Coordinates of C-alpha atoms in Angstrom, one line a residue:
X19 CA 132.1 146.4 109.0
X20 CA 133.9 148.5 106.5
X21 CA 132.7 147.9 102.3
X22 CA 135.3 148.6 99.5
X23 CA 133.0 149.3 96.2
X24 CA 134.8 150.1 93.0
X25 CA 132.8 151.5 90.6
X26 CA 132.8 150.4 87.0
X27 CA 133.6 153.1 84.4
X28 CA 130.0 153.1 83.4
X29 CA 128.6 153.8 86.6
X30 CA 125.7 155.7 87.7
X31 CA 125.8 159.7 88.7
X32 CA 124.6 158.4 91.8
X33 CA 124.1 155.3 94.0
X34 CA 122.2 154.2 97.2
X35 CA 123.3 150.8 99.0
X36 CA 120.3 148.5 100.8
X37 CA 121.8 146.6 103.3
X38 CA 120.1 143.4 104.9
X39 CA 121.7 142.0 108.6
X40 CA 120.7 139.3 110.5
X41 CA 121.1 139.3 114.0
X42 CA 119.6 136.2 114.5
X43 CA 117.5 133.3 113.1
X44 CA 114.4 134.7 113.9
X45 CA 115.5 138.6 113.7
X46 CA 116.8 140.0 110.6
X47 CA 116.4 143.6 108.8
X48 CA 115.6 143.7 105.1
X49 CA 116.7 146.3 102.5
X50 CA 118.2 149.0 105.3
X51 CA 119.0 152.3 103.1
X52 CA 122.3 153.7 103.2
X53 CA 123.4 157.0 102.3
X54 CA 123.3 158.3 99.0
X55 CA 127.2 158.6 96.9
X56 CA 127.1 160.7 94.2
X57 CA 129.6 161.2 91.9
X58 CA 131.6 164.4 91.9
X59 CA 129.9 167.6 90.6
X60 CA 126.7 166.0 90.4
X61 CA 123.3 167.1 92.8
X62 CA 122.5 164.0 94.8
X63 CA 118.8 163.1 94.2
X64 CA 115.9 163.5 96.8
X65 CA 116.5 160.9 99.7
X66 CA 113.9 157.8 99.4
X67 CA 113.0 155.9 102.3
X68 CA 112.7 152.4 102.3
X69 CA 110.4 150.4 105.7
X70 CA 113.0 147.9 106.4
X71 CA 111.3 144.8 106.8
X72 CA 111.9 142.5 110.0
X73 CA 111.6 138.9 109.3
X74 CA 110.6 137.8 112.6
X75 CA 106.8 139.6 112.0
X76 CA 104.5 138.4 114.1
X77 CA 100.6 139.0 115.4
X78 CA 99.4 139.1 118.5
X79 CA 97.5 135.9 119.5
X80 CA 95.5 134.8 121.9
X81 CA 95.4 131.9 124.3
X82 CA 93.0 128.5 123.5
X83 CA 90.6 128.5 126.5
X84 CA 90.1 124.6 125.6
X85 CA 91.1 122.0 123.7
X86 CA 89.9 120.9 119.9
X87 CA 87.5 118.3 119.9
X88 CA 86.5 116.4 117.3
X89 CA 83.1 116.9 117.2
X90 CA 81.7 117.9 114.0
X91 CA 83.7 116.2 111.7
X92 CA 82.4 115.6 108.2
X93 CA 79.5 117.3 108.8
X94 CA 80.4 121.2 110.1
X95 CA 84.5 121.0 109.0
X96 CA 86.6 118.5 107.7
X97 CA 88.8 116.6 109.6
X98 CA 92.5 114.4 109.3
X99 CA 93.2 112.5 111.7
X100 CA 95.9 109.7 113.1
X101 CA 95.2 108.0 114.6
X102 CA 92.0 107.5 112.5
X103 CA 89.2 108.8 114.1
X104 CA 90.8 109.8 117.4
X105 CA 89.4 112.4 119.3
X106 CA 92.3 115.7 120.4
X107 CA 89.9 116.8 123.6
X108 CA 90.4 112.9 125.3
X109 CA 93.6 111.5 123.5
X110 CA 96.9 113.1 123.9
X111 CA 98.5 111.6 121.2
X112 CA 96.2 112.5 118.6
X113 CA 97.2 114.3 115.4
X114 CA 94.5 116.3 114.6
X115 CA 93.8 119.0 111.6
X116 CA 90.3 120.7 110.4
X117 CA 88.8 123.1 108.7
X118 CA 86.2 125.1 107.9
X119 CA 84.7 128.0 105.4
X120 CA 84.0 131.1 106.8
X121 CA 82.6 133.3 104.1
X122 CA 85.9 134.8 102.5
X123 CA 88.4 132.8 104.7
X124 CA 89.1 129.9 105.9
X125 CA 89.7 128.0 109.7
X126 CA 92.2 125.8 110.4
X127 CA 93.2 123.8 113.8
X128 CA 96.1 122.1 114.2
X129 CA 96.9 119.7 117.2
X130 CA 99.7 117.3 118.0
X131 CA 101.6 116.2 120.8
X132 CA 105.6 117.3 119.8
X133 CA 108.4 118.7 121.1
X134 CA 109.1 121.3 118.8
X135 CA 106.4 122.1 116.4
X136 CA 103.4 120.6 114.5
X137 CA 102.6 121.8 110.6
X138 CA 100.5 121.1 107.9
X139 CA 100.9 121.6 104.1
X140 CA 99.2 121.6 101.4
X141 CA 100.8 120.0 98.0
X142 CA 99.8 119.6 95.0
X143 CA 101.3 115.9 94.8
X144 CA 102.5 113.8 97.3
X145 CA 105.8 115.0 96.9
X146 CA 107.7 117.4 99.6
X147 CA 108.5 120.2 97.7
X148 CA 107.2 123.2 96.2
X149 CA 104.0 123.1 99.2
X150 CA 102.4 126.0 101.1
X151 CA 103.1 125.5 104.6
X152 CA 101.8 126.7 108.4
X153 CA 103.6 125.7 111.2
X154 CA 103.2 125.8 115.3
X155 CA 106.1 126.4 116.5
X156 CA 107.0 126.1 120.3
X157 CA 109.1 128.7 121.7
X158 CA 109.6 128.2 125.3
X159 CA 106.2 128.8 127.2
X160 CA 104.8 130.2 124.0
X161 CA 103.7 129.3 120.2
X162 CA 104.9 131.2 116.9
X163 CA 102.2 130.7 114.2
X164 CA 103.7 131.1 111.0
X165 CA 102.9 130.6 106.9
X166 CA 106.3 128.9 105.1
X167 CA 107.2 127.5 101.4
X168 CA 108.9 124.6 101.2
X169 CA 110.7 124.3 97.9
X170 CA 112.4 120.7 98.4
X171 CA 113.5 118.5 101.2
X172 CA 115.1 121.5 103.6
X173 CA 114.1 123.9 105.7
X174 CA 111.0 126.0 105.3
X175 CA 111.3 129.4 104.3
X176 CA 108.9 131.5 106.5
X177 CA 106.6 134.4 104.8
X178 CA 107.2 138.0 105.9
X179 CA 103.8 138.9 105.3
X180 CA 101.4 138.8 107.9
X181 CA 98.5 136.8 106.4
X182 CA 97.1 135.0 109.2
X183 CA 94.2 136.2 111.6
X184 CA 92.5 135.7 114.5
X185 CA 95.4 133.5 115.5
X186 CA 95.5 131.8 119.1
X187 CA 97.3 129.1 120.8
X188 CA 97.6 126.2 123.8
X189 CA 100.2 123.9 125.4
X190 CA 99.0 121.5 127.5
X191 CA 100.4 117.8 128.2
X192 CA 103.2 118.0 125.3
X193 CA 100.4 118.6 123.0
X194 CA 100.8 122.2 120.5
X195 CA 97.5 123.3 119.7
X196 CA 97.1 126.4 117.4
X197 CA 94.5 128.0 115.1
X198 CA 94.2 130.6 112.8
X199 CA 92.0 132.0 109.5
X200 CA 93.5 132.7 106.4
X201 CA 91.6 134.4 103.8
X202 CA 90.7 132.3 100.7
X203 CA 92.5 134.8 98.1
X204 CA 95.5 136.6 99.0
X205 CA 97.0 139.7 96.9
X206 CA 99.1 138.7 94.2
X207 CA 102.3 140.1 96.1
X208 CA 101.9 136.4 98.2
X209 CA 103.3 134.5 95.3
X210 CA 104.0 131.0 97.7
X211 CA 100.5 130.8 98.6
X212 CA 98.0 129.1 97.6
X213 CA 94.4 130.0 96.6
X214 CA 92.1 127.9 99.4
X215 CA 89.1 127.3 96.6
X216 CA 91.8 124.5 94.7
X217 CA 92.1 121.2 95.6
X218 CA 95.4 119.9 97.2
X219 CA 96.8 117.1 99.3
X220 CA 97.5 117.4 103.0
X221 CA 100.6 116.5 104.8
X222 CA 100.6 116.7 108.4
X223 CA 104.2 116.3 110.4
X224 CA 105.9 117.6 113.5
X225 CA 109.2 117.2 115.2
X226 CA 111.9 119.2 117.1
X227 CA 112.6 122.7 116.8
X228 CA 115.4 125.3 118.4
X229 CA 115.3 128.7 118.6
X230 CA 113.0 129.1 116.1
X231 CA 114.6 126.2 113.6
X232 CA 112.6 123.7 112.8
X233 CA 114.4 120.0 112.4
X234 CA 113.3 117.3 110.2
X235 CA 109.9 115.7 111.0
X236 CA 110.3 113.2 113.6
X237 CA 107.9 110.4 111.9
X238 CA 107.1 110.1 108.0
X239 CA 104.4 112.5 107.2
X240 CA 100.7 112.1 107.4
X241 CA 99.1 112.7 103.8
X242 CA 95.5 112.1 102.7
X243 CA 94.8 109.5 100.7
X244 CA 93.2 111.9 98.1
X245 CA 92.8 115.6 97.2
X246 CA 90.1 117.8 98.8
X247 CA 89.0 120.7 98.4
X248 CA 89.9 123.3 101.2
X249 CA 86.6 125.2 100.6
X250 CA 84.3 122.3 99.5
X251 CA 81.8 119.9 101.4
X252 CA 82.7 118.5 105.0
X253 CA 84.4 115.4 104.9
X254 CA 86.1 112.8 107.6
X255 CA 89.5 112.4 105.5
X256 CA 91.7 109.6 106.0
X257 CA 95.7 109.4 105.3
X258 CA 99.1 107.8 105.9
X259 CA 101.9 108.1 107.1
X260 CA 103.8 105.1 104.4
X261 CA 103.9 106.1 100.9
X262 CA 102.3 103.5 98.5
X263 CA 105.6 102.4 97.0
X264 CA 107.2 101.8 100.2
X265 CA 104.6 99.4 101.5
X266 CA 104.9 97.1 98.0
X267 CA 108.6 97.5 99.4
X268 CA 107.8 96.0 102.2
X269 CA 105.1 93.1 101.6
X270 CA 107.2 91.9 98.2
X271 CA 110.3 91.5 100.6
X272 CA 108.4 89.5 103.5
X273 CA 106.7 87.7 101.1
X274 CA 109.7 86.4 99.2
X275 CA 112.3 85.7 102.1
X276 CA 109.9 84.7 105.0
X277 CA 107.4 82.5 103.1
X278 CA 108.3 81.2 99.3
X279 CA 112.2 81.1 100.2
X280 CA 111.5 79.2 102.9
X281 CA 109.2 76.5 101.2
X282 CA 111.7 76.3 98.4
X283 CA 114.0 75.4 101.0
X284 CA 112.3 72.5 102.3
X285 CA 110.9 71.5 99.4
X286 CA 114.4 70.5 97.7
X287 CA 115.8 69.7 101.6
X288 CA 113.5 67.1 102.7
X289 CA 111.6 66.0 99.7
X290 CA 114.4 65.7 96.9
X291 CA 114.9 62.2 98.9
X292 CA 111.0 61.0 99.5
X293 CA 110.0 62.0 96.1
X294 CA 112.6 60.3 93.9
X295 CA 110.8 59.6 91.1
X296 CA 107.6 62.0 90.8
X297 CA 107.8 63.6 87.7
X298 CA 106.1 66.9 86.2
X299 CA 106.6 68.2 83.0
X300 CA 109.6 65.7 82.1
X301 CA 111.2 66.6 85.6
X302 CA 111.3 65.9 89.1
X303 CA 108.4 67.4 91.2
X304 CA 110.5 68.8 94.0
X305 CA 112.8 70.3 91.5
X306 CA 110.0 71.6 89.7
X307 CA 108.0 73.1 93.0
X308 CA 111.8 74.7 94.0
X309 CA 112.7 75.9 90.8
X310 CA 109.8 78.0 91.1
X311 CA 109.7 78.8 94.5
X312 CA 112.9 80.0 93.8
X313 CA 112.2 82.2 90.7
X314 CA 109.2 83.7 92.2
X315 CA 111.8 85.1 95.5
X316 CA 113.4 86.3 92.7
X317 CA 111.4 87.8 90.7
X318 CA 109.8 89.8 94.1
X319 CA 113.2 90.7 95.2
X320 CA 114.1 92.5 92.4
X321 CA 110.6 94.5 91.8
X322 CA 110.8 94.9 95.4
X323 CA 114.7 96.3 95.0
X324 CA 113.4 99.0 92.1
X325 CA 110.5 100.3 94.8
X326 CA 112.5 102.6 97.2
X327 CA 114.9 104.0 94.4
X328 CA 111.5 105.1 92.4
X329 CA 110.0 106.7 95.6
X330 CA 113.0 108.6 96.7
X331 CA 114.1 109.0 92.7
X332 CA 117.9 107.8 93.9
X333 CA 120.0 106.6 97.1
X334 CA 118.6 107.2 100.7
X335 CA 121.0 109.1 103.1
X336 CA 118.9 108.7 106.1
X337 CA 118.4 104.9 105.8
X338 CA 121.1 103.5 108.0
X339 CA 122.7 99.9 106.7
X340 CA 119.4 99.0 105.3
X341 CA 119.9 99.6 101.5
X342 CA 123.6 98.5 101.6
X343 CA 122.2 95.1 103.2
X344 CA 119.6 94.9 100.8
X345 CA 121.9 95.2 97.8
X346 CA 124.3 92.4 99.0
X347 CA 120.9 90.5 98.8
X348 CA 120.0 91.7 95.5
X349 CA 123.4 90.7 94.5
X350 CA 123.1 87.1 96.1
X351 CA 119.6 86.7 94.8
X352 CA 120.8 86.9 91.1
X353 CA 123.9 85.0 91.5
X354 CA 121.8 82.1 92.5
X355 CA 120.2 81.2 89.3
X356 CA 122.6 82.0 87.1
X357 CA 124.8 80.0 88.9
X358 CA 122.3 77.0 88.6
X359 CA 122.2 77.3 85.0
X360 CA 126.2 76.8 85.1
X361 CA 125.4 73.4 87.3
X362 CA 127.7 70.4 86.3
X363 CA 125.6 67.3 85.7
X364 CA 124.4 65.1 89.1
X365 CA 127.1 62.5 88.6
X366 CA 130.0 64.8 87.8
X367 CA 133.1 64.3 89.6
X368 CA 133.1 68.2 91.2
X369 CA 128.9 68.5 91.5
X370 CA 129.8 68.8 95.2
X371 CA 131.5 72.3 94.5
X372 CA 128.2 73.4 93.2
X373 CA 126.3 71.5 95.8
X374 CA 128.3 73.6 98.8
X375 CA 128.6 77.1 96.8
X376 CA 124.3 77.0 96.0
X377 CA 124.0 75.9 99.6
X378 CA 126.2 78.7 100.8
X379 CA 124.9 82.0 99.1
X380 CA 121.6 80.2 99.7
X381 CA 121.7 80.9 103.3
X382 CA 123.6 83.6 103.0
X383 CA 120.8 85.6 101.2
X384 CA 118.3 84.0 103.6
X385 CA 120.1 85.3 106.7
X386 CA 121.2 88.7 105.5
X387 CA 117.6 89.1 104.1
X388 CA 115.9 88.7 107.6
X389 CA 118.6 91.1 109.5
X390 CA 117.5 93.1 106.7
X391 CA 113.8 92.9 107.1
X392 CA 113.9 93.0 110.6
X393 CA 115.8 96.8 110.1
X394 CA 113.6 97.9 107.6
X395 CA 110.3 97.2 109.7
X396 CA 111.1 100.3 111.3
X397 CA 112.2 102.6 109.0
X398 CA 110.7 106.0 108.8
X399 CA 108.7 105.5 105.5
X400 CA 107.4 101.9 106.6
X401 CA 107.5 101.9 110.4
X402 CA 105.6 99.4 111.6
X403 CA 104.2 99.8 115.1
X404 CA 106.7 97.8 117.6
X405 CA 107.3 96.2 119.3
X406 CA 104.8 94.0 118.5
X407 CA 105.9 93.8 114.6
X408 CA 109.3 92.6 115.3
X409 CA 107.5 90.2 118.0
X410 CA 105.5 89.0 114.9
X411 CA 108.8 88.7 112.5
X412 CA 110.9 87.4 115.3
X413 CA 107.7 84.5 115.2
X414 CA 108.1 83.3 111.3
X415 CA 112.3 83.1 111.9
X416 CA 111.7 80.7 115.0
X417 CA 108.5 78.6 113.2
X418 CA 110.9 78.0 110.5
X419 CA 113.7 76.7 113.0
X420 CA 111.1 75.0 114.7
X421 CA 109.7 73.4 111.2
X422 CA 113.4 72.3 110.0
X423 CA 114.3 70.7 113.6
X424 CA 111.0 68.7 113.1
X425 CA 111.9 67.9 109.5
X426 CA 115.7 66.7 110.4
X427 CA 113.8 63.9 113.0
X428 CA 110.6 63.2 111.1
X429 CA 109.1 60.1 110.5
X430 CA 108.7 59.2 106.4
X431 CA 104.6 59.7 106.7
X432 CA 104.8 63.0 108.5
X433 CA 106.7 64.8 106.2
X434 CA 103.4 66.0 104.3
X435 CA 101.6 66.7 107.5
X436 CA 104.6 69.2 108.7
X437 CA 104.9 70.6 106.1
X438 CA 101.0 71.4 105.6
X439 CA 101.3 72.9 109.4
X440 CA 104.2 74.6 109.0
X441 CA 102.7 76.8 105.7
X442 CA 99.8 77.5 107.9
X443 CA 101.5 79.0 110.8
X444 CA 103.7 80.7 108.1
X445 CA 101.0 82.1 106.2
X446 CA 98.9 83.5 109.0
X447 CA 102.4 85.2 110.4
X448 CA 103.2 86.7 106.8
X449 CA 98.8 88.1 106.7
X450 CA 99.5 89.6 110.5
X451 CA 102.5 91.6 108.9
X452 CA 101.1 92.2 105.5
X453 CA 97.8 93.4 107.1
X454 CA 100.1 96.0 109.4
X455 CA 101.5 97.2 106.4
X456 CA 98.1 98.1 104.8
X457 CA 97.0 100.2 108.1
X458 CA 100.0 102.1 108.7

């Protein structure tokens, strides 16, 4: 490689270049020292050396005789742990992080069945960004353990300081197990790290990696439900994996187009006819039960819509046709009412129109509501556990079908008995799927 410098007019008498090269991802030189120019008729100073630093440091680690157990947890080390309470020694696909104080440092274990890497962080919110990070990376028939800083959502920027100790490693059954100690203050020079005597949120996450590269986290990550303290009492910490916002998301949605969409529906369906002149409030008791019905889907739908775009603070890349569906049934949701307050009266010549055109986007939103759900049941931020969830979903759509066939055939005296069954069998559906929500 041949360099071309022009010098300004106000240059120095003399000048040294420091060259960085990267032969690879994991092996680079830092601030290499080239020759020093000097301008003509001027002494050239004493040469300085400079220690160019590799990137790729490393320590040499030792090899994990056994597995981590979880025995001791909350009372000699905390623990995190998904599933919750699972035990690393006897369950392979345990995720598994603890630690302990140990006098002016701290240890941490790390286990996880992945292809690529496992990693913790610790955060000072429940944001990804800005977070200290440690990593296990898989490289071949060996593990890299290394210290990163995450500023945002991309790649982690690994330390070139060597400030991990006593660090050692296993691979058995797809499962990355890897432990170090990490002294509680580090020297100022470590300005990504954080001090270990503060407390902090934990994220734990793992996915692919290549040569070294880590790729984006194959599941959401793991974070405790609260702070800790890294150097504070022992305690049995729990987490998740679906951020809060996410799983209103979620239970607003199936509650408004699986259960009150669907009563609405039969309500003005099948008892607009048998309750002709019942009156509430100066009008018609079905209207009045569907009009609310109605207005409460609403009303979820959009809160429901807001959710994600406050979690992610703008427009999910990594969402597939989810948000686009759930917009066209944002859009159809609101065109409902305000079409119904532009309704002709119920002898008018062109009612009908009206009649066809509410029917239409009715159904519309219904149908592209529960393609919607069924999509967004497992995406990463939610991801319920399948296939049993979509079993459970795939359940309300058919007791609905089930519960209109019935209707279209009834008997006049049944209609309050069906309906009273089918509410049941919807309800304890829609608690199945709610409860899910609430455990992942």
């Amino acid at each position: 490689v041949q360099v071309i410098w022009v010098a300004p007019s106000d240059s120095p008498s003399s000048v040294q270049f420091l060259v960085t090269v990267a032969q690879g991802y994991k092996e680079y030189w830092v601030k290499s020292p080239g020759p020093v120019v000097s301008q003509n008729g001027v002494a050239p100073p004493p040469q300085t050396t400079f220690g160019g630093s590799i990137g790729a440091q490393t320590t040499t680690s030792s090899i994990l005789s056994r597995s981590f157990t979880s025995e001791g947890c909350g009372s000699m080390k905390s623990c995190l742990r998904d599933p919750e309470g699972c035990d690393p020694q006897n369950d392979t696909a345990c995720h598994f992080l603890s630690f302990r104080a140990l006098g002016s440092s701290v240890m941490f274990e790390l286990s996880g069945p992945a292809e690529g890497y496992v990693s913790f962080a610790l955060s000072q919110d429940k944001w990804m960004g800005k977070d200290d990070v440690y990593l296990c990376i898989r490289d071949t028939d060996r593990v890299e353990i290394k210290a990163a800083y995450v500023s945002g959502r991309t790649h982690p920027v690994y330390s070139s300081q060597n400030i991990l100790k006593d660090t050692a490693w296993r691979l058995s059954d797809g499962v990355i197990q890897c432990s170090f100690r990490r002294d509680i203050i580090l020297p100022p020079e470590n300005l990504n790290r954080f001090s270990l005597d503060q407390i902090y949120y934990l994220f734990m996450a793992h996915g692919r990696a290549e040569d070294g590269r880590t790729h984006r986290h194959d599941r959401q990550p793991l974070i405790s439900t609260y702070q800790t303290k890294i150097t504070g009492p022992p305690e049995d910490l729990t987490g998740s994996r679906s951020p809060l916002l996410m799983k209103y998301h979620g239970a607003f949605m199936l509650i408004a187009w699986t259960s009150t969409v669907s009563a609405g529906v039969i309500m003005a369906r099948y008892f607009k006819p048998n309750w002709p002149e019942r009156n509430i409030l100066g009008q018609k008791v079905w209207f009045q039960l569907h009009r609310m019905l109605m207005a409460l889907t609403v009303l979820l739908t959009l809160v429901g819509f807001v959710l994600p775009f406050m979690y992610r603070g703008g427009w999910s890349k990594r969402a597939g046709i989810h948000p686009y569906l759930g917009c066209v049934v944002m859009a159809l949701a609101v065109i409902q009412p305000v079409m119904a307050l532009f309704r002709p009266p119920p002898d008018a010549s062109r009612r009908y129109i009206f009649n066809w055109m509410h029917f239409g986007t009715g159904t519309a939103a219904q149908v592209v509501a529960v393609v919607t759900i069924f999509l967004g049941i497992h995406q990463q931020a939610l991801s319920l556990p399948a296939p049993w969830s979509t079993g459970v979903l795939a359940a309300i759509v058919v007791w609905f079908v089930l519960a209109d066939l019935v209707l279209e055939v009834h008997q006049r005296g049944f209609l309050p008995i069906v309906l009273a069954i089918y509410l049941c069998g919807n309800l304890g559906f829609l608690t199945v799927l709610l409860w899910t929500i609430s455990a992942v």
